[in-house]
Amino acid sequence: MSQLFTPVRIGRYIAPNRLVMAPMTRSRADSDGVPSDLTVAYYAQRASAGLIISEGVFPSAMGKGYVHTPGIETEAQVAAWKKVTEAVHARGGRIFMQLMHTGRISHPSLLDGATPVAPSAIKPEGQAWTPAGQVDFVTPRELSLLEIADVIEDYRQATRRALEAGFDGVELHAASGYLPEQFLSSGSNQRQDLYGGSVEGRARFVLDVLDAMAVEAGADRVGIKISPEMNYNSITDAAPQETYAYLVEQLRGWGLAYLHVTLFGAQFDYHAQLRPRFEGAYLIGGGLTQDSAESALYEGKADATVFGSAFLANPDLPERFRVGAALNAADRSTFFAPPTAKGYIDYPALAAAEAA
């Protein structure tokens, strides 16, 4: 029997299969960060995943980095997400919320005129996606120690609200050049206080946020996503192998639900380095196919495998893999689009595709 379709423990839960839906920004929320009923249908359609990890959700208004991304700060946002979790649970699925504070990868026009925040006042290269289109990033404002404590509290409060909305757990997005990785990486963190300098100092923010989330939810309902050497959003680190080995080593004994590691382009075998250091479920992602996912499980390189665009275009991906059916092709032009059904909830499931 294929290992993809065997149960696996992920924190306090037993997932029915080892196919995890990746967090994917879809930009379908309204201007207030409230998901629509289309979002309810989108996630419910994909409830056969062993676990769904939601798109990135800003924990506080200052964490928003893109137009039409959802939040978990207001009562309206909580109520909208509750519809999503109820629909997923009604179909037997489980769903974690990914908490995504973008830090300097934002723009004042997304923050009611405020300057984006970061560990250090270093302007990233590139442009922000705003209501007016793409505009250059600005130089962020360096967070004070008191403000860092407030951001950590924002994550704790967001975790509580995610649970109120019915999510089964939460994932800390510590990749893609967003705020946690900005603290972690030497190229974006030039602080010389408690949260900078050595690898111990640069990792402290990530560990403090995870601790706050674990206190609120229980460690076995908390995961973390990392992506060493992805170098996205102008992020660099002088010694990434040392940085990530240290970070994961510090998580020993925490009892976290999972470590989610996505690799794109790294020449070093981070899976071989990190998997032995982590005691919970080890999730891998990044350009997997059914065959490569099977191989990773068979060779003991992972406990579960994470798929992005394949799940986006194939709401019934586990069934398609199980029977060897052809996959729908993903339409990249609709990955980030106005809140319409096209390219969002209109990909056909297998039975509908065969009938057509």
C-alpha positions as a Markdown table, in Angstrom:
| # | Residue | x | y | z |
|---|---|---|---|---|
| 1 | Met | 0.0 | 0.0 | 0.0 |
| 2 | Ser | 1.2 | 3.5 | -0.8 |
| 3 | Gln | 2.5 | 5.3 | 2.3 |
| 4 | Leu | 0.8 | 8.4 | 1.1 |
| 5 | Phe | -2.5 | 7.0 | 2.2 |
| 6 | Thr | -1.5 | 5.7 | 5.6 |
| 7 | Pro | -2.3 | 7.6 | 8.8 |
| 8 | Val | 0.3 | 9.8 | 10.5 |
| 9 | Arg | 0.4 | 11.6 | 13.8 |
| 10 | Ile | 0.7 | 15.4 | 13.5 |
| 11 | Gly | 0.7 | 16.8 | 17.0 |
| 12 | Arg | -2.4 | 15.7 | 18.9 |
| 13 | Tyr | -4.1 | 14.6 | 15.7 |
| 14 | Ile | -4.0 | 11.5 | 13.5 |
| 15 | Ala | -4.1 | 12.6 | 9.9 |
| 16 | Pro | -5.8 | 10.0 | 7.6 |
| 17 | Asn | -3.2 | 10.5 | 4.9 |
| 18 | Arg | 0.2 | 12.1 | 4.4 |
| 19 | Leu | -0.9 | 14.7 | 1.8 |
| 20 | Val | -0.8 | 18.2 | 3.3 |
| 21 | Met | -2.2 | 21.2 | 1.5 |
| 22 | Ala | 0.3 | 24.0 | 1.5 |
| 23 | Pro | -0.4 | 27.5 | 2.7 |
| 24 | Met | -1.0 | 29.6 | -0.5 |
| 25 | Thr | -1.8 | 33.3 | -0.7 |
| 26 | Arg | -4.9 | 33.7 | -2.9 |
| 27 | Ser | -5.8 | 37.4 | -2.3 |
| 28 | Arg | -9.5 | 36.8 | -2.2 |
| 29 | Ala | -10.4 | 38.6 | 1.1 |
| 30 | Asp | -12.2 | 42.0 | 1.1 |
| 31 | Ser | -10.4 | 45.3 | 1.9 |
| 32 | Asp | -11.0 | 44.7 | 5.6 |
| 33 | Gly | -9.2 | 41.3 | 5.5 |
| 34 | Val | -12.5 | 39.3 | 5.8 |
| 35 | Pro | -12.7 | 36.0 | 3.9 |
| 36 | Ser | -15.8 | 35.5 | 1.7 |
| 37 | Asp | -18.1 | 32.6 | 1.2 |
| 38 | Leu | -16.0 | 31.6 | -1.8 |
| 39 | Thr | -13.2 | 30.9 | 0.7 |
| 40 | Val | -15.5 | 28.6 | 2.6 |
| 41 | Ala | -16.1 | 26.6 | -0.5 |
| 42 | Tyr | -12.4 | 26.7 | -1.5 |
| 43 | Tyr | -11.2 | 25.0 | 1.7 |
| 44 | Ala | -14.2 | 22.7 | 2.1 |
| 45 | Gln | -13.5 | 21.3 | -1.4 |
| 46 | Arg | -10.0 | 20.3 | -0.3 |
| 47 | Ala | -11.0 | 18.7 | 3.0 |
| 48 | Ser | -9.7 | 15.3 | 2.0 |
| 49 | Ala | -6.1 | 16.5 | 2.6 |
| 50 | Gly | -4.6 | 14.9 | 5.6 |
| 51 | Leu | -4.2 | 18.4 | 6.9 |
| 52 | Ile | -4.9 | 21.8 | 5.3 |
| 53 | Ile | -2.6 | 24.7 | 6.2 |
| 54 | Ser | -4.4 | 28.0 | 5.5 |
| 55 | Glu | -3.1 | 30.8 | 3.4 |
| 56 | Gly | -1.0 | 33.3 | 5.4 |
| 57 | Val | -3.2 | 35.4 | 7.8 |
| 58 | Phe | -2.0 | 38.6 | 9.3 |
| 59 | Pro | -2.1 | 38.4 | 13.2 |
| 60 | Ser | -2.5 | 42.2 | 13.5 |
| 61 | Ala | -3.1 | 45.1 | 11.2 |
| 62 | Met | 0.6 | 46.0 | 11.1 |
| 63 | Gly | 1.4 | 42.5 | 9.8 |
| 64 | Lys | -0.5 | 42.9 | 6.5 |
| 65 | Gly | 1.7 | 42.8 | 3.5 |
| 66 | Tyr | -0.5 | 42.4 | 0.4 |
| 67 | Val | -3.8 | 43.7 | -0.9 |
| 68 | His | -6.8 | 41.5 | -0.2 |
| 69 | Thr | -5.1 | 39.1 | 2.2 |
| 70 | Pro | -7.1 | 37.9 | 5.3 |
| 71 | Gly | -6.6 | 38.7 | 8.9 |
| 72 | Ile | -7.6 | 37.3 | 12.3 |
| 73 | Glu | -7.7 | 40.5 | 14.4 |
| 74 | Thr | -11.4 | 41.6 | 14.2 |
| 75 | Glu | -14.6 | 39.9 | 15.2 |
| 76 | Ala | -15.7 | 40.0 | 11.6 |
| 77 | Gln | -12.6 | 38.1 | 10.5 |
| 78 | Val | -13.1 | 35.5 | 13.3 |
| 79 | Ala | -16.7 | 35.0 | 12.3 |
| 80 | Ala | -15.8 | 34.5 | 8.6 |
| 81 | Trp | -13.1 | 32.0 | 9.4 |
| 82 | Lys | -15.5 | 30.1 | 11.6 |
| 83 | Lys | -17.6 | 29.4 | 8.5 |
| 84 | Val | -14.5 | 28.0 | 6.9 |
| 85 | Thr | -13.5 | 25.7 | 9.7 |
| 86 | Glu | -17.1 | 24.4 | 10.2 |
| 87 | Ala | -17.3 | 23.5 | 6.5 |
| 88 | Val | -13.9 | 21.7 | 6.6 |
| 89 | His | -14.8 | 19.8 | 9.7 |
| 90 | Ala | -18.2 | 18.9 | 8.2 |
| 91 | Arg | -16.3 | 17.0 | 5.5 |
| 92 | Gly | -14.0 | 15.3 | 8.0 |
| 93 | Gly | -11.0 | 17.5 | 7.4 |
| 94 | Arg | -8.6 | 19.3 | 9.7 |
| 95 | Ile | -7.2 | 22.8 | 9.2 |
| 96 | Phe | -4.4 | 24.9 | 10.8 |
| 97 | Met | -4.1 | 28.6 | 10.4 |
| 98 | Gln | -0.8 | 30.0 | 9.2 |
| 99 | Leu | 0.0 | 33.3 | 11.0 |
| 100 | Met | 2.0 | 35.6 | 8.7 |
| 101 | His | 3.4 | 38.9 | 9.8 |
| 102 | Thr | 5.2 | 40.4 | 6.7 |
| 103 | Gly | 7.2 | 43.0 | 8.6 |
| 104 | Arg | 9.2 | 45.1 | 6.1 |
| 105 | Ile | 7.5 | 43.4 | 3.1 |
| 106 | Ser | 4.6 | 45.8 | 3.2 |
| 107 | His | 3.8 | 49.5 | 2.4 |
| 108 | Pro | 2.3 | 52.4 | 4.2 |
| 109 | Ser | -0.7 | 52.3 | 1.9 |
| 110 | Leu | -1.6 | 48.9 | 3.4 |
| 111 | Leu | -1.0 | 50.0 | 6.9 |
| 112 | Asp | -3.2 | 53.2 | 7.1 |
| 113 | Gly | -0.1 | 55.3 | 6.5 |
| 114 | Ala | 2.2 | 53.7 | 9.1 |
| 115 | Thr | 5.7 | 52.7 | 8.2 |
| 116 | Pro | 6.3 | 48.9 | 8.0 |
| 117 | Val | 8.4 | 47.5 | 10.9 |
| 118 | Ala | 11.4 | 45.2 | 11.0 |
| 119 | Pro | 14.3 | 44.2 | 13.3 |
| 120 | Ser | 16.5 | 46.8 | 11.6 |
| 121 | Ala | 15.9 | 49.7 | 9.3 |
| 122 | Ile | 17.1 | 48.1 | 6.1 |
| 123 | Lys | 15.1 | 48.6 | 3.0 |
| 124 | Pro | 14.4 | 45.4 | 1.0 |
| 125 | Glu | 14.7 | 45.3 | -2.8 |
| 126 | Gly | 11.5 | 44.8 | -4.8 |
| 127 | Gln | 7.9 | 46.1 | -4.8 |
| 128 | Ala | 4.8 | 45.8 | -2.7 |
| 129 | Trp | 1.4 | 44.7 | -4.0 |
| 130 | Thr | -0.9 | 47.5 | -3.0 |
| 131 | Pro | -4.4 | 48.7 | -4.0 |
| 132 | Ala | -2.7 | 51.1 | -6.5 |
| 133 | Gly | -0.6 | 48.3 | -8.0 |
| 134 | Gln | 3.1 | 47.6 | -7.5 |
| 135 | Val | 5.1 | 50.2 | -5.7 |
| 136 | Asp | 8.7 | 50.2 | -4.3 |
| 137 | Phe | 9.2 | 49.0 | -0.8 |
| 138 | Val | 10.1 | 51.7 | 1.8 |
| 139 | Thr | 12.7 | 51.7 | 4.5 |
| 140 | Pro | 11.1 | 50.1 | 7.5 |
| 141 | Arg | 11.2 | 51.3 | 11.1 |
| 142 | Glu | 13.2 | 49.4 | 13.6 |
| 143 | Leu | 11.2 | 47.8 | 16.4 |
| 144 | Ser | 12.0 | 48.7 | 20.0 |
| 145 | Leu | 12.2 | 46.1 | 22.6 |
| 146 | Leu | 8.9 | 47.1 | 24.0 |
| 147 | Glu | 7.4 | 46.9 | 20.6 |
| 148 | Ile | 8.8 | 43.4 | 20.0 |
| 149 | Ala | 7.0 | 42.3 | 23.2 |
| 150 | Asp | 3.8 | 43.8 | 21.7 |
| 151 | Val | 4.3 | 41.9 | 18.4 |
| 152 | Ile | 4.8 | 38.6 | 20.4 |
| 153 | Glu | 1.6 | 39.3 | 22.2 |
| 154 | Asp | -0.1 | 39.9 | 18.9 |
| 155 | Tyr | 0.8 | 36.4 | 17.8 |
| 156 | Arg | -0.5 | 35.0 | 21.1 |
| 157 | Gln | -3.8 | 36.9 | 20.7 |
| 158 | Ala | -4.1 | 35.8 | 17.1 |
| 159 | Thr | -3.5 | 32.1 | 18.2 |
| 160 | Arg | -6.4 | 32.5 | 20.6 |
| 161 | Arg | -8.7 | 34.0 | 18.0 |
| 162 | Ala | -7.7 | 31.2 | 15.5 |
| 163 | Leu | -8.8 | 28.6 | 18.0 |
| 164 | Glu | -12.0 | 30.6 | 18.7 |
| 165 | Ala | -12.7 | 30.4 | 14.9 |
| 166 | Gly | -12.4 | 26.7 | 15.1 |
| 167 | Phe | -9.0 | 26.0 | 13.7 |
| 168 | Asp | -7.3 | 22.8 | 14.9 |
| 169 | Gly | -4.0 | 24.5 | 15.3 |
| 170 | Val | -1.7 | 27.2 | 14.1 |
| 171 | Glu | 1.5 | 27.5 | 12.0 |
| 172 | Leu | 4.1 | 30.2 | 12.4 |
| 173 | His | 5.3 | 31.4 | 9.0 |
| 174 | Ala | 9.0 | 31.8 | 9.5 |
| 175 | Ala | 10.0 | 31.8 | 5.8 |
| 176 | Ser | 9.6 | 33.8 | 2.6 |
| 177 | Gly | 11.5 | 36.8 | 4.0 |
| 178 | Tyr | 8.7 | 37.8 | 6.5 |
| 179 | Leu | 9.2 | 39.2 | 10.0 |
| 180 | Pro | 10.3 | 36.0 | 11.8 |
| 181 | Glu | 12.9 | 35.3 | 9.1 |
| 182 | Gln | 13.9 | 39.0 | 9.1 |
| 183 | Phe | 14.9 | 38.5 | 12.7 |
| 184 | Leu | 16.5 | 35.2 | 12.0 |
| 185 | Ser | 18.7 | 36.3 | 9.1 |
| 186 | Ser | 21.9 | 38.2 | 9.4 |
| 187 | Gly | 21.3 | 40.3 | 6.3 |
| 188 | Ser | 18.1 | 41.8 | 7.7 |
| 189 | Asn | 18.9 | 41.9 | 11.4 |
| 190 | Gln | 21.8 | 44.1 | 12.5 |
| 191 | Arg | 20.6 | 44.6 | 16.0 |
| 192 | Gln | 23.1 | 44.3 | 18.9 |
| 193 | Asp | 20.7 | 43.8 | 21.7 |
| 194 | Leu | 18.8 | 40.7 | 23.0 |
| 195 | Tyr | 17.2 | 40.1 | 19.6 |
| 196 | Gly | 20.3 | 40.4 | 17.3 |
| 197 | Gly | 24.0 | 39.8 | 16.9 |
| 198 | Ser | 24.7 | 36.1 | 17.5 |
| 199 | Val | 22.6 | 33.3 | 16.1 |
| 200 | Glu | 21.2 | 32.9 | 19.6 |
| 201 | Gly | 20.0 | 36.5 | 19.6 |
| 202 | Arg | 18.7 | 36.4 | 16.0 |
| 203 | Ala | 16.7 | 33.2 | 16.8 |
| 204 | Arg | 15.2 | 34.6 | 20.0 |
| 205 | Phe | 12.2 | 36.3 | 18.3 |
| 206 | Val | 11.1 | 33.1 | 16.5 |
| 207 | Leu | 11.5 | 31.1 | 19.7 |
| 208 | Asp | 9.6 | 33.7 | 21.8 |
| 209 | Val | 6.7 | 33.8 | 19.3 |
| 210 | Leu | 6.5 | 30.0 | 19.2 |
| 211 | Asp | 6.5 | 29.9 | 23.0 |
| 212 | Ala | 3.6 | 32.4 | 23.1 |
| 213 | Met | 1.6 | 30.4 | 20.5 |
| 214 | Ala | 2.3 | 27.2 | 22.4 |
| 215 | Val | 1.2 | 28.6 | 25.7 |
| 216 | Glu | -2.1 | 29.6 | 24.1 |
| 217 | Ala | -2.8 | 26.5 | 22.0 |
| 218 | Gly | -0.7 | 23.8 | 23.5 |
| 219 | Ala | 2.6 | 22.9 | 21.7 |
| 220 | Asp | 1.0 | 19.9 | 20.0 |
| 221 | Arg | -1.3 | 22.3 | 18.1 |
| 222 | Val | 1.6 | 24.5 | 16.8 |
| 223 | Gly | 3.8 | 24.1 | 13.8 |
| 224 | Ile | 6.5 | 26.2 | 12.2 |
| 225 | Lys | 7.4 | 26.7 | 8.5 |
| 226 | Ile | 11.0 | 27.4 | 7.5 |
| 227 | Ser | 12.6 | 27.6 | 4.0 |
| 228 | Pro | 16.4 | 27.8 | 4.3 |
| 229 | Glu | 18.2 | 29.6 | 1.4 |
| 230 | Met | 15.0 | 30.4 | -0.3 |
| 231 | Asn | 16.3 | 34.0 | -0.4 |
| 232 | Tyr | 12.8 | 35.4 | -1.2 |
| 233 | Asn | 11.9 | 39.0 | -0.5 |
| 234 | Ser | 15.5 | 40.2 | -0.4 |
| 235 | Ile | 16.4 | 37.9 | 2.6 |
| 236 | Thr | 20.0 | 36.7 | 3.1 |
| 237 | Asp | 22.0 | 35.0 | 5.8 |
| 238 | Ala | 25.7 | 34.7 | 6.2 |
| 239 | Ala | 25.6 | 31.1 | 7.6 |
| 240 | Pro | 22.2 | 29.5 | 7.0 |
| 241 | Gln | 23.3 | 26.0 | 7.8 |
| 242 | Glu | 24.4 | 27.1 | 11.3 |
| 243 | Thr | 21.4 | 29.3 | 11.7 |
| 244 | Tyr | 18.8 | 26.6 | 11.0 |
| 245 | Ala | 20.6 | 23.9 | 12.8 |
| 246 | Tyr | 20.6 | 26.1 | 15.9 |
| 247 | Leu | 17.0 | 27.1 | 15.6 |
| 248 | Val | 15.7 | 23.5 | 15.2 |
| 249 | Glu | 18.0 | 22.2 | 17.9 |
| 250 | Gln | 16.3 | 24.6 | 20.3 |
| 251 | Leu | 13.0 | 23.0 | 19.7 |
| 252 | Arg | 13.9 | 19.7 | 21.2 |
| 253 | Gly | 11.6 | 18.8 | 24.0 |
| 254 | Trp | 8.9 | 21.4 | 23.0 |
| 255 | Gly | 6.5 | 18.8 | 21.7 |
| 256 | Leu | 5.5 | 20.9 | 18.6 |
| 257 | Ala | 3.1 | 19.4 | 16.2 |
| 258 | Tyr | 5.4 | 19.6 | 13.2 |
| 259 | Leu | 8.3 | 21.2 | 11.4 |
| 260 | His | 7.4 | 22.2 | 7.8 |
| 261 | Val | 10.5 | 22.6 | 5.6 |
| 262 | Thr | 10.1 | 23.8 | 2.0 |
| 263 | Leu | 13.3 | 23.9 | -0.1 |
| 264 | Phe | 13.7 | 25.8 | -3.4 |
| 265 | Gly | 17.2 | 25.9 | -4.9 |
| 266 | Ala | 19.3 | 25.1 | -1.8 |
| 267 | Gln | 22.3 | 23.0 | -2.7 |
| 268 | Phe | 22.8 | 21.8 | 0.9 |
| 269 | Asp | 20.7 | 18.8 | 2.1 |
| 270 | Tyr | 18.8 | 20.6 | 4.9 |
| 271 | His | 16.4 | 17.7 | 5.3 |
| 272 | Ala | 19.3 | 15.4 | 6.3 |
| 273 | Gln | 20.5 | 18.1 | 8.8 |
| 274 | Leu | 17.2 | 19.0 | 10.3 |
| 275 | Arg | 15.1 | 15.9 | 10.4 |
| 276 | Pro | 17.2 | 14.2 | 13.1 |
| 277 | Arg | 17.1 | 17.3 | 15.2 |
| 278 | Phe | 13.2 | 17.5 | 15.3 |
| 279 | Glu | 11.1 | 15.1 | 17.4 |
| 280 | Gly | 7.6 | 15.8 | 15.9 |
| 281 | Ala | 6.2 | 15.3 | 12.5 |
| 282 | Tyr | 8.6 | 16.4 | 9.7 |
| 283 | Leu | 6.8 | 17.8 | 6.7 |
| 284 | Ile | 8.6 | 18.5 | 3.4 |
| 285 | Gly | 7.5 | 20.6 | 0.4 |
| 286 | Gly | 8.8 | 22.3 | -2.6 |
| 287 | Gly | 8.0 | 21.0 | -6.1 |
| 288 | Leu | 7.0 | 17.5 | -5.1 |
| 289 | Thr | 5.4 | 15.0 | -7.5 |
| 290 | Gln | 3.5 | 11.9 | -6.4 |
| 291 | Asp | 6.6 | 9.8 | -7.1 |
| 292 | Ser | 9.0 | 12.0 | -5.2 |
| 293 | Ala | 6.6 | 12.2 | -2.3 |
| 294 | Glu | 6.4 | 8.5 | -2.2 |
| 295 | Ser | 10.1 | 8.2 | -2.3 |
| 296 | Ala | 10.6 | 10.7 | 0.5 |
| 297 | Leu | 8.2 | 8.7 | 2.8 |
| 298 | Tyr | 9.7 | 5.3 | 1.8 |
| 299 | Glu | 13.2 | 6.5 | 2.5 |
| 300 | Gly | 12.2 | 8.0 | 5.9 |
| 301 | Lys | 13.0 | 11.6 | 4.9 |
| 302 | Ala | 9.6 | 12.9 | 5.9 |
| 303 | Asp | 6.5 | 12.0 | 7.8 |
| 304 | Ala | 4.1 | 13.9 | 5.5 |
| 305 | Thr | 4.4 | 15.7 | 2.2 |
| 306 | Val | 3.2 | 19.2 | 1.3 |
| 307 | Phe | 1.6 | 20.1 | -2.1 |
| 308 | Gly | 0.7 | 23.6 | -3.3 |
| 309 | Ser | -0.4 | 24.2 | -6.8 |
| 310 | Ala | -1.4 | 20.6 | -7.2 |
| 311 | Phe | -4.0 | 21.0 | -4.4 |
| 312 | Leu | -5.0 | 24.4 | -5.8 |
| 313 | Ala | -6.0 | 22.9 | -9.1 |
| 314 | Asn | -7.1 | 19.5 | -7.8 |
| 315 | Pro | -9.5 | 19.8 | -4.9 |
| 316 | Asp | -9.6 | 16.0 | -4.7 |
| 317 | Leu | -5.9 | 15.5 | -5.0 |
| 318 | Pro | -5.7 | 12.5 | -2.7 |
| 319 | Glu | -8.2 | 10.6 | -4.7 |
| 320 | Arg | -6.5 | 11.4 | -8.0 |
| 321 | Phe | -3.2 | 10.2 | -6.6 |
| 322 | Arg | -4.9 | 7.0 | -5.3 |
| 323 | Val | -6.5 | 6.0 | -8.6 |
| 324 | Gly | -3.7 | 7.4 | -10.8 |
| 325 | Ala | -5.9 | 9.9 | -12.5 |
| 326 | Ala | -4.7 | 12.8 | -14.6 |
| 327 | Leu | -4.3 | 16.2 | -12.8 |
| 328 | Asn | -5.9 | 19.5 | -13.7 |
| 329 | Ala | -3.4 | 22.1 | -14.8 |
| 330 | Ala | -3.1 | 25.1 | -12.5 |
| 331 | Asp | -4.0 | 28.5 | -14.2 |
| 332 | Arg | -1.3 | 30.8 | -12.9 |
| 333 | Ser | -3.1 | 33.9 | -14.2 |
| 334 | Thr | -5.8 | 33.3 | -11.5 |
| 335 | Phe | -3.5 | 32.6 | -8.5 |
| 336 | Phe | -4.0 | 36.1 | -7.2 |
| 337 | Ala | -7.2 | 37.6 | -8.5 |
| 338 | Pro | -10.4 | 39.5 | -7.7 |
| 339 | Pro | -12.7 | 37.5 | -5.4 |
| 340 | Thr | -14.5 | 35.5 | -8.1 |
| 341 | Ala | -14.9 | 31.8 | -8.6 |
| 342 | Lys | -12.7 | 31.6 | -11.6 |
| 343 | Gly | -9.5 | 29.7 | -10.8 |
| 344 | Tyr | -10.6 | 29.4 | -7.2 |
| 345 | Ile | -13.5 | 27.1 | -6.7 |
| 346 | Asp | -14.2 | 26.0 | -10.3 |
| 347 | Tyr | -11.5 | 23.4 | -10.8 |
| 348 | Pro | -13.5 | 20.1 | -11.3 |
| 349 | Ala | -13.3 | 17.2 | -9.0 |
| 350 | Leu | -12.6 | 13.8 | -10.6 |
| 351 | Ala | -16.2 | 12.6 | -11.0 |
| 352 | Ala | -17.2 | 15.9 | -12.6 |
| 353 | Ala | -14.2 | 15.9 | -14.9 |
| 354 | Glu | -15.0 | 12.4 | -16.1 |
| 355 | Ala | -18.6 | 13.2 | -16.6 |
| 356 | Ala | -17.6 | 16.1 | -18.8 |
